[in-house]
């Protein structure tokens, strides 16, 4: 006779979560971020308290940002570990939808547990319930369905017997990885059930390494063997598969240059002879030149996002072949690619065995030298200390203050493009960028989670004033938890990146920079005082020299350290880059828009589909 134990659904959930392990013997869900409300405090709150020694609960200040923290934790650890996030029903739940979308786009595991309405429907409409006049089963948590890899609404305790294993199977599957959402009706959380004791026995989830199909492998090897100018495009999947060394060995064995997407950056050290730098819209001239002339592009673990491919206008060789080595079938066949559906580490190893002693023609090393010769001066300390520094000069100061243990991180806005081009990543995992969803507000929560994931690392968060204003409350969390992170807040008085895009597409400066937006009173935000009020040590740097001094001071300070510096919103690194499709109006009264439309149509005609 099977032994049972009587627990509430919430107690059973957290006990199960606490006993799911990764292949390294670590608890896969490292902790739970929680903001309690009436929809989860009595059920899940009580259950989490009971396992607080084995499954720690962390208190956030905003549901979206605490979910971002959970996602950043998983990203920094290459999906080997993850976190759970719980909120009440209503606004607490919908606040997490943006974060779920971010995790979905980036293929990152997170267990989302929003509270839901009463399964009995006795007190309907309950506080914060959204009523659908035509469907009584709909709640706000249905918003999670399109942005979750697995979704289930728990209306009976015993449904967890199947829902929980499915959720973990999703989060630990390399191809299907993403957010799993278990919507927990609040009365069900408190319901008891006689659970099989065996359900809570420790289970190890091995991340599957899919081997390539023999025919696909042979086809990819033939294409590479016949190539005169091949290039490897490294994506985030290289990091997730732990394949950075395999990539290096493959590139060296066959003399094939490597270019890196935003997610793939740091797959090879910046100074490796075969690393030709960032690719695409925010790419280096060296990398983009290779891609424009490549007859075979081997994508490894990349989604081929439009910023990576220059909206598919980058690969210009008339006989270009695309090979996509990807664990997900969806990505492996994009744009008619020759698929090589497999794990990146296994695939590269088997592909190199298939190629034997084959070596491609040597890439032109002068391309890389010319790139750095053109952009290195941009990051130098300015000679005129009275002019507003550029973002490039700020990056240069941060680079000089960094070490091999530094992780630089950012998301959305100006910094991703400048960091992709200019940051010299010394080793794998030293560059953490959220650019799959390009979500402003990820930065601060992401930085504290990186520090939680790898306490030995020096974490520097680069964030603009616009993104800071969207989500800054987790500075208080970092201070409360005693997490040492450094924030460099570049204040260019608004959304500088989109303002430049507005101008570049023929538009008038409008509603992006604070001084170009409607206001009665001019904006005057004291970021130093604001960050200090949340517990950070905060200083204002008047120029690059003062920024460098502040970054040295940061090394001696415990807890979050913030340095604020005013920057010029207009300069951008002109070198490198490629076309990016942004639709220009066909009809406008403004001549600058009409001129931009002509250039847009010309660019469309040159794109190779």
PDB file of C-alpha atoms in Angstrom, residues 109-351:
ATOM      1  CA  UNK A 109      13.491  29.057 -17.219  1.00  0.00           C
ATOM      2  CA  UNK A 110      11.386  30.656 -14.502  1.00  0.00           C
ATOM      3  CA  UNK A 111       8.530  29.171 -12.479  1.00  0.00           C
ATOM      4  CA  UNK A 112       5.718  31.721 -12.249  1.00  0.00           C
ATOM      5  CA  UNK A 113       3.049  31.095  -9.599  1.00  0.00           C
ATOM      6  CA  UNK A 114       0.367  33.794  -9.656  1.00  0.00           C
ATOM      7  CA  UNK A 115      -2.600  33.557  -7.371  1.00  0.00           C
ATOM      8  CA  UNK A 116      -5.963  33.164  -9.068  1.00  0.00           C
ATOM      9  CA  UNK A 117      -9.670  33.470  -8.322  1.00  0.00           C
ATOM     10  CA  UNK A 118     -11.624  30.967  -6.186  1.00  0.00           C
ATOM     11  CA  UNK A 119     -12.080  27.646  -7.958  1.00  0.00           C
ATOM     12  CA  UNK A 120     -15.439  27.300  -6.174  1.00  0.00           C
ATOM     13  CA  UNK A 121     -16.474  30.715  -7.502  1.00  0.00           C
ATOM     14  CA  UNK A 122     -18.327  31.184  -4.222  1.00  0.00           C
ATOM     15  CA  UNK A 123     -17.290  34.798  -3.532  1.00  0.00           C
ATOM     16  CA  UNK A 124     -17.221  35.891  -7.222  1.00  0.00           C
ATOM     17  CA  UNK A 125     -16.313  38.533  -8.130  1.00  0.00           C
ATOM     18  CA  UNK A 126     -13.439  38.464  -5.687  1.00  0.00           C
ATOM     19  CA  UNK A 127     -11.219  41.511  -5.123  1.00  0.00           C
ATOM     20  CA  UNK A 128      -9.049  42.166  -8.220  1.00  0.00           C
ATOM     21  CA  UNK A 129     -11.001  39.686 -10.348  1.00  0.00           C
ATOM     22  CA  UNK A 130     -11.536  40.621 -13.988  1.00  0.00           C
ATOM     23  CA  UNK A 131     -14.845  39.232 -15.213  1.00  0.00           C
ATOM     24  CA  UNK A 132     -15.340  38.023 -18.769  1.00  0.00           C
ATOM     25  CA  UNK A 133     -19.011  38.482 -19.646  1.00  0.00           C
ATOM     26  CA  UNK A 134     -18.923  35.547 -22.094  1.00  0.00           C
ATOM     27  CA  UNK A 135     -16.525  33.064 -20.499  1.00  0.00           C
ATOM     28  CA  UNK A 136     -16.678  32.270 -16.805  1.00  0.00           C
ATOM     29  CA  UNK A 137     -13.336  30.425 -16.860  1.00  0.00           C
ATOM     30  CA  UNK A 138     -11.274  33.429 -17.969  1.00  0.00           C
ATOM     31  CA  UNK A 139      -9.102  35.303 -15.469  1.00  0.00           C
ATOM     32  CA  UNK A 140      -6.290  37.816 -15.896  1.00  0.00           C
ATOM     33  CA  UNK A 141      -3.847  34.914 -15.723  1.00  0.00           C
ATOM     34  CA  UNK A 142      -4.921  33.914 -19.222  1.00  0.00           C
ATOM     35  CA  UNK A 143      -2.543  36.726 -20.228  1.00  0.00           C
ATOM     36  CA  UNK A 144       0.272  34.324 -19.410  1.00  0.00           C
ATOM     37  CA  UNK A 145      -0.765  31.748 -21.998  1.00  0.00           C
ATOM     38  CA  UNK A 146       0.947  33.280 -25.060  1.00  0.00           C
ATOM     39  CA  UNK A 147       4.099  34.112 -23.090  1.00  0.00           C
ATOM     40  CA  UNK A 148       4.506  30.804 -21.250  1.00  0.00           C
ATOM     41  CA  UNK A 149       6.040  27.618 -22.573  1.00  0.00           C
ATOM     42  CA  UNK A 150       3.794  25.684 -20.223  1.00  0.00           C
ATOM     43  CA  UNK A 151       0.612  26.971 -18.596  1.00  0.00           C
ATOM     44  CA  UNK A 152      -1.802  25.287 -16.230  1.00  0.00           C
ATOM     45  CA  UNK A 153      -4.548  26.574 -13.958  1.00  0.00           C
ATOM     46  CA  UNK A 154      -4.717  24.539 -10.766  1.00  0.00           C
ATOM     47  CA  UNK A 155      -8.365  24.084  -9.760  1.00  0.00           C
ATOM     48  CA  UNK A 156      -7.868  20.872  -7.761  1.00  0.00           C
ATOM     49  CA  UNK A 157      -4.909  19.939  -5.500  1.00  0.00           C
ATOM     50  CA  UNK A 158      -4.245  16.607  -7.215  1.00  0.00           C
ATOM     51  CA  UNK A 159      -3.694  18.365 -10.552  1.00  0.00           C
ATOM     52  CA  UNK A 160      -0.216  19.197  -9.237  1.00  0.00           C
ATOM     53  CA  UNK A 161       0.704  15.517  -9.594  1.00  0.00           C
ATOM     54  CA  UNK A 162       0.868  16.034 -13.344  1.00  0.00           C
ATOM     55  CA  UNK A 163       1.315  19.822 -13.627  1.00  0.00           C
ATOM     56  CA  UNK A 164       4.501  20.114 -11.576  1.00  0.00           C
ATOM     57  CA  UNK A 165       6.473  17.439 -13.482  1.00  0.00           C
ATOM     58  CA  UNK A 166       5.354  18.990 -16.766  1.00  0.00           C
ATOM     59  CA  UNK A 167       6.490  22.416 -15.626  1.00  0.00           C
ATOM     60  CA  UNK A 168       9.930  21.117 -14.650  1.00  0.00           C
ATOM     61  CA  UNK A 169      10.216  19.107 -17.857  1.00  0.00           C
ATOM     62  CA  UNK A 170       9.633  22.337 -19.767  1.00  0.00           C
ATOM     63  CA  UNK A 171      12.116  24.408 -17.762  1.00  0.00           C
ATOM     64  CA  UNK A 172      14.883  21.808 -18.101  1.00  0.00           C
ATOM     65  CA  UNK A 173      14.348  20.940 -21.763  1.00  0.00           C
ATOM     66  CA  UNK A 174      16.973  22.718 -23.901  1.00  0.00           C
ATOM     67  CA  UNK A 175      14.650  23.103 -26.878  1.00  0.00           C
ATOM     68  CA  UNK A 176      11.410  23.928 -25.063  1.00  0.00           C
ATOM     69  CA  UNK A 177      12.956  25.926 -22.222  1.00  0.00           C
ATOM     70  CA  UNK A 178      11.098  28.975 -21.029  1.00  0.00           C
ATOM     71  CA  UNK A 179       8.638  30.190 -18.396  1.00  0.00           C
ATOM     72  CA  UNK A 180       6.268  27.710 -16.799  1.00  0.00           C
ATOM     73  CA  UNK A 181       3.175  29.262 -15.236  1.00  0.00           C
ATOM     74  CA  UNK A 182       1.082  27.469 -12.646  1.00  0.00           C
ATOM     75  CA  UNK A 183      -1.923  29.644 -11.896  1.00  0.00           C
ATOM     76  CA  UNK A 184      -3.005  28.720  -8.370  1.00  0.00           C
ATOM     77  CA  UNK A 185      -6.607  29.337  -7.373  1.00  0.00           C
ATOM     78  CA  UNK A 186      -6.388  30.814  -3.906  1.00  0.00           C
ATOM     79  CA  UNK A 187      -8.846  28.425  -2.261  1.00  0.00           C
ATOM     80  CA  UNK A 188      -7.092  25.444  -3.833  1.00  0.00           C
ATOM     81  CA  UNK A 189      -3.799  26.539  -2.263  1.00  0.00           C
ATOM     82  CA  UNK A 190      -5.372  25.899   1.135  1.00  0.00           C
ATOM     83  CA  UNK A 191      -7.103  22.612   0.224  1.00  0.00           C
ATOM     84  CA  UNK A 192      -5.647  19.401   1.655  1.00  0.00           C
ATOM     85  CA  UNK A 193      -4.996  16.135  -0.152  1.00  0.00           C
ATOM     86  CA  UNK A 194      -3.397  12.791   0.685  1.00  0.00           C
ATOM     87  CA  UNK A 195      -0.252  12.902  -1.427  1.00  0.00           C
ATOM     88  CA  UNK A 196       1.873   9.873  -2.306  1.00  0.00           C
ATOM     89  CA  UNK A 197       5.104  10.151  -0.334  1.00  0.00           C
ATOM     90  CA  UNK A 198       6.960   9.019  -3.447  1.00  0.00           C
ATOM     91  CA  UNK A 199       5.943  12.261  -5.189  1.00  0.00           C
ATOM     92  CA  UNK A 200       8.391  14.147  -2.975  1.00  0.00           C
ATOM     93  CA  UNK A 201      11.408  11.910  -3.430  1.00  0.00           C
ATOM     94  CA  UNK A 202      14.407  13.839  -4.821  1.00  0.00           C
ATOM     95  CA  UNK A 203      14.515  13.842  -8.609  1.00  0.00           C
ATOM     96  CA  UNK A 204      17.424  14.794 -10.856  1.00  0.00           C
ATOM     97  CA  UNK A 205      16.589  16.645 -14.058  1.00  0.00           C
ATOM     98  CA  UNK A 206      19.308  16.107 -16.660  1.00  0.00           C
ATOM     99  CA  UNK A 207      19.456  18.676 -19.429  1.00  0.00           C
ATOM    100  CA  UNK A 208      19.250  16.592 -22.570  1.00  0.00           C
ATOM    101  CA  UNK A 209      22.100  16.853 -25.092  1.00  0.00           C
ATOM    102  CA  UNK A 210      20.533  16.072 -28.460  1.00  0.00           C
ATOM    103  CA  UNK A 211      22.933  14.509 -30.967  1.00  0.00           C
ATOM    104  CA  UNK A 212      22.735  15.522 -34.637  1.00  0.00           C
ATOM    105  CA  UNK A 213      20.975  13.515 -37.295  1.00  0.00           C
ATOM    106  CA  UNK A 214      23.483  11.678 -39.482  1.00  0.00           C
ATOM    107  CA  UNK A 215      22.140  13.117 -42.732  1.00  0.00           C
ATOM    108  CA  UNK A 216      21.961  16.675 -41.376  1.00  0.00           C
ATOM    109  CA  UNK A 217      25.505  16.378 -40.057  1.00  0.00           C
ATOM    110  CA  UNK A 218      26.815  15.178 -43.419  1.00  0.00           C
ATOM    111  CA  UNK A 219      25.036  18.010 -45.249  1.00  0.00           C
ATOM    112  CA  UNK A 220      26.461  20.656 -42.910  1.00  0.00           C
ATOM    113  CA  UNK A 221      29.963  19.190 -43.194  1.00  0.00           C
ATOM    114  CA  UNK A 222      29.745  19.171 -46.990  1.00  0.00           C
ATOM    115  CA  UNK A 223      28.693  22.826 -47.082  1.00  0.00           C
ATOM    116  CA  UNK A 224      31.535  23.868 -44.785  1.00  0.00           C
ATOM    117  CA  UNK A 225      34.066  21.758 -46.648  1.00  0.00           C
ATOM    118  CA  UNK A 226      33.134  23.416 -49.943  1.00  0.00           C
ATOM    119  CA  UNK A 227      33.024  26.933 -48.500  1.00  0.00           C
ATOM    120  CA  UNK A 228      35.557  29.521 -49.591  1.00  0.00           C
ATOM    121  CA  UNK A 229      34.556  32.125 -47.010  1.00  0.00           C
ATOM    122  CA  UNK A 230      32.681  30.546 -44.077  1.00  0.00           C
ATOM    123  CA  UNK A 231      31.841  32.348 -40.848  1.00  0.00           C
ATOM    124  CA  UNK A 232      30.452  31.166 -37.505  1.00  0.00           C
ATOM    125  CA  UNK A 233      27.714  33.273 -35.922  1.00  0.00           C
ATOM    126  CA  UNK A 234      27.685  32.525 -32.182  1.00  0.00           C
ATOM    127  CA  UNK A 235      24.431  33.029 -30.296  1.00  0.00           C
ATOM    128  CA  UNK A 236      23.213  32.610 -26.749  1.00  0.00           C
ATOM    129  CA  UNK A 237      22.827  28.872 -27.195  1.00  0.00           C
ATOM    130  CA  UNK A 238      26.613  28.555 -27.084  1.00  0.00           C
ATOM    131  CA  UNK A 239      26.524  29.773 -23.475  1.00  0.00           C
ATOM    132  CA  UNK A 240      23.436  27.778 -22.503  1.00  0.00           C
ATOM    133  CA  UNK A 241      25.028  24.576 -23.774  1.00  0.00           C
ATOM    134  CA  UNK A 242      28.327  25.260 -22.013  1.00  0.00           C
ATOM    135  CA  UNK A 243      29.936  25.131 -25.441  1.00  0.00           C
ATOM    136  CA  UNK A 244      32.329  28.081 -25.371  1.00  0.00           C
ATOM    137  CA  UNK A 245      35.419  25.840 -25.270  1.00  0.00           C
ATOM    138  CA  UNK A 246      33.968  23.596 -27.961  1.00  0.00           C
ATOM    139  CA  UNK A 247      33.384  26.678 -30.130  1.00  0.00           C
ATOM    140  CA  UNK A 248      36.976  27.814 -29.632  1.00  0.00           C
ATOM    141  CA  UNK A 249      38.334  24.351 -30.465  1.00  0.00           C
ATOM    142  CA  UNK A 250      36.118  24.072 -33.550  1.00  0.00           C
ATOM    143  CA  UNK A 251      37.080  27.507 -34.862  1.00  0.00           C
ATOM    144  CA  UNK A 252      40.783  26.852 -34.304  1.00  0.00           C
ATOM    145  CA  UNK A 253      40.686  23.377 -35.818  1.00  0.00           C
ATOM    146  CA  UNK A 254      39.088  24.595 -39.039  1.00  0.00           C
ATOM    147  CA  UNK A 255      40.323  28.181 -39.169  1.00  0.00           C
ATOM    148  CA  UNK A 256      36.821  29.674 -39.302  1.00  0.00           C
ATOM    149  CA  UNK A 257      36.250  33.193 -37.961  1.00  0.00           C
ATOM    150  CA  UNK A 258      33.613  33.811 -35.292  1.00  0.00           C
ATOM    151  CA  UNK A 259      31.219  36.738 -34.950  1.00  0.00           C
ATOM    152  CA  UNK A 260      28.948  37.246 -31.939  1.00  0.00           C
ATOM    153  CA  UNK A 261      25.336  38.286 -31.446  1.00  0.00           C
ATOM    154  CA  UNK A 262      24.286  40.219 -28.353  1.00  0.00           C
ATOM    155  CA  UNK A 263      23.423  36.945 -26.590  1.00  0.00           C
ATOM    156  CA  UNK A 264      26.552  35.246 -27.898  1.00  0.00           C
ATOM    157  CA  UNK A 265      29.040  37.947 -26.944  1.00  0.00           C
ATOM    158  CA  UNK A 266      31.894  36.643 -24.743  1.00  0.00           C
ATOM    159  CA  UNK A 267      31.612  33.181 -26.330  1.00  0.00           C
ATOM    160  CA  UNK A 268      35.246  33.822 -27.269  1.00  0.00           C
ATOM    161  CA  UNK A 269      37.560  36.309 -25.536  1.00  0.00           C
ATOM    162  CA  UNK A 270      37.638  39.597 -27.436  1.00  0.00           C
ATOM    163  CA  UNK A 271      41.342  39.200 -28.237  1.00  0.00           C
ATOM    164  CA  UNK A 272      41.140  35.682 -29.635  1.00  0.00           C
ATOM    165  CA  UNK A 273      42.544  35.876 -33.186  1.00  0.00           C
ATOM    166  CA  UNK A 274      39.418  34.279 -34.660  1.00  0.00           C
ATOM    167  CA  UNK A 275      36.948  36.506 -32.799  1.00  0.00           C
ATOM    168  CA  UNK A 276      36.051  39.190 -35.337  1.00  0.00           C
ATOM    169  CA  UNK A 277      33.654  40.932 -33.011  1.00  0.00           C
ATOM    170  CA  UNK A 278      29.964  41.785 -32.745  1.00  0.00           C
ATOM    171  CA  UNK A 279      27.671  41.280 -35.713  1.00  0.00           C
ATOM    172  CA  UNK A 280      24.685  43.075 -37.171  1.00  0.00           C
ATOM    173  CA  UNK A 281      23.070  46.448 -36.604  1.00  0.00           C
ATOM    174  CA  UNK A 282      25.261  47.079 -33.551  1.00  0.00           C
ATOM    175  CA  UNK A 283      28.155  45.123 -35.017  1.00  0.00           C
ATOM    176  CA  UNK A 284      31.757  45.748 -35.952  1.00  0.00           C
ATOM    177  CA  UNK A 285      32.847  46.495 -39.499  1.00  0.00           C
ATOM    178  CA  UNK A 286      35.163  43.474 -39.272  1.00  0.00           C
ATOM    179  CA  UNK A 287      32.340  41.055 -38.409  1.00  0.00           C
ATOM    180  CA  UNK A 288      29.851  42.533 -40.832  1.00  0.00           C
ATOM    181  CA  UNK A 289      32.371  42.489 -43.700  1.00  0.00           C
ATOM    182  CA  UNK A 290      32.894  38.771 -43.158  1.00  0.00           C
ATOM    183  CA  UNK A 291      29.134  38.138 -43.077  1.00  0.00           C
ATOM    184  CA  UNK A 292      28.465  40.217 -46.170  1.00  0.00           C
ATOM    185  CA  UNK A 293      30.944  38.112 -48.124  1.00  0.00           C
ATOM    186  CA  UNK A 294      30.356  34.735 -46.484  1.00  0.00           C
ATOM    187  CA  UNK A 295      29.258  31.882 -48.721  1.00  0.00           C
ATOM    188  CA  UNK A 296      28.391  29.728 -45.684  1.00  0.00           C
ATOM    189  CA  UNK A 297      27.067  31.145 -42.406  1.00  0.00           C
ATOM    190  CA  UNK A 298      27.061  28.602 -39.585  1.00  0.00           C
ATOM    191  CA  UNK A 299      24.695  29.886 -36.910  1.00  0.00           C
ATOM    192  CA  UNK A 300      25.309  28.210 -33.554  1.00  0.00           C
ATOM    193  CA  UNK A 301      22.561  28.645 -30.973  1.00  0.00           C
ATOM    194  CA  UNK A 302      21.150  31.827 -32.489  1.00  0.00           C
ATOM    195  CA  UNK A 303      17.561  32.937 -33.171  1.00  0.00           C
ATOM    196  CA  UNK A 304      18.745  35.068 -36.123  1.00  0.00           C
ATOM    197  CA  UNK A 305      17.027  38.143 -34.659  1.00  0.00           C
ATOM    198  CA  UNK A 306      16.736  41.177 -36.940  1.00  0.00           C
ATOM    199  CA  UNK A 307      19.470  43.076 -35.101  1.00  0.00           C
ATOM    200  CA  UNK A 308      21.784  40.123 -35.723  1.00  0.00           C
ATOM    201  CA  UNK A 309      20.961  39.755 -39.425  1.00  0.00           C
ATOM    202  CA  UNK A 310      20.511  43.435 -40.263  1.00  0.00           C
ATOM    203  CA  UNK A 311      16.845  42.649 -40.916  1.00  0.00           C
ATOM    204  CA  UNK A 312      18.146  39.916 -43.243  1.00  0.00           C
ATOM    205  CA  UNK A 313      20.022  42.440 -45.337  1.00  0.00           C
ATOM    206  CA  UNK A 314      23.498  41.523 -44.050  1.00  0.00           C
ATOM    207  CA  UNK A 315      24.270  38.277 -45.879  1.00  0.00           C
ATOM    208  CA  UNK A 316      24.877  39.497 -49.423  1.00  0.00           C
ATOM    209  CA  UNK A 317      26.802  36.660 -51.109  1.00  0.00           C
ATOM    210  CA  UNK A 318      24.720  35.535 -54.108  1.00  0.00           C
ATOM    211  CA  UNK A 319      25.411  31.857 -53.365  1.00  0.00           C
ATOM    212  CA  UNK A 320      25.114  32.138 -49.596  1.00  0.00           C
ATOM    213  CA  UNK A 321      24.129  29.027 -47.664  1.00  0.00           C
ATOM    214  CA  UNK A 322      22.819  29.168 -44.134  1.00  0.00           C
ATOM    215  CA  UNK A 323      23.469  26.327 -41.691  1.00  0.00           C
ATOM    216  CA  UNK A 324      21.618  26.521 -38.378  1.00  0.00           C
ATOM    217  CA  UNK A 325      22.976  24.417 -35.528  1.00  0.00           C
ATOM    218  CA  UNK A 326      20.239  24.730 -32.936  1.00  0.00           C
ATOM    219  CA  UNK A 327      18.576  22.473 -30.422  1.00  0.00           C
ATOM    220  CA  UNK A 328      15.156  23.873 -31.384  1.00  0.00           C
ATOM    221  CA  UNK A 329      13.658  22.724 -34.686  1.00  0.00           C
ATOM    222  CA  UNK A 330      11.886  26.086 -34.995  1.00  0.00           C
ATOM    223  CA  UNK A 331      15.226  27.912 -35.157  1.00  0.00           C
ATOM    224  CA  UNK A 332      17.081  25.245 -37.121  1.00  0.00           C
ATOM    225  CA  UNK A 333      14.965  25.745 -40.251  1.00  0.00           C
ATOM    226  CA  UNK A 334      14.641  29.533 -40.298  1.00  0.00           C
ATOM    227  CA  UNK A 335      15.059  31.217 -43.685  1.00  0.00           C
ATOM    228  CA  UNK A 336      15.579  27.927 -45.475  1.00  0.00           C
ATOM    229  CA  UNK A 337      18.663  27.051 -43.453  1.00  0.00           C
ATOM    230  CA  UNK A 338      20.212  23.623 -43.698  1.00  0.00           C
ATOM    231  CA  UNK A 339      19.214  22.375 -40.241  1.00  0.00           C
ATOM    232  CA  UNK A 340      21.564  20.752 -37.770  1.00  0.00           C
ATOM    233  CA  UNK A 341      19.176  20.206 -34.889  1.00  0.00           C
ATOM    234  CA  UNK A 342      21.283  19.297 -31.869  1.00  0.00           C
ATOM    235  CA  UNK A 343      22.997  20.503 -28.728  1.00  0.00           C
ATOM    236  CA  UNK A 344      25.714  23.079 -29.459  1.00  0.00           C
ATOM    237  CA  UNK A 345      28.499  21.288 -27.592  1.00  0.00           C
ATOM    238  CA  UNK A 346      27.756  17.853 -29.044  1.00  0.00           C
ATOM    239  CA  UNK A 347      27.055  19.274 -32.477  1.00  0.00           C
ATOM    240  CA  UNK A 348      30.324  21.198 -32.722  1.00  0.00           C
ATOM    241  CA  UNK A 349      32.316  18.192 -31.539  1.00  0.00           C
ATOM    242  CA  UNK A 350      30.683  15.854 -34.044  1.00  0.00           C
ATOM    243  CA  UNK A 351      30.905  18.414 -36.825  1.00  0.00           C
TER     244      UNK A 351
END
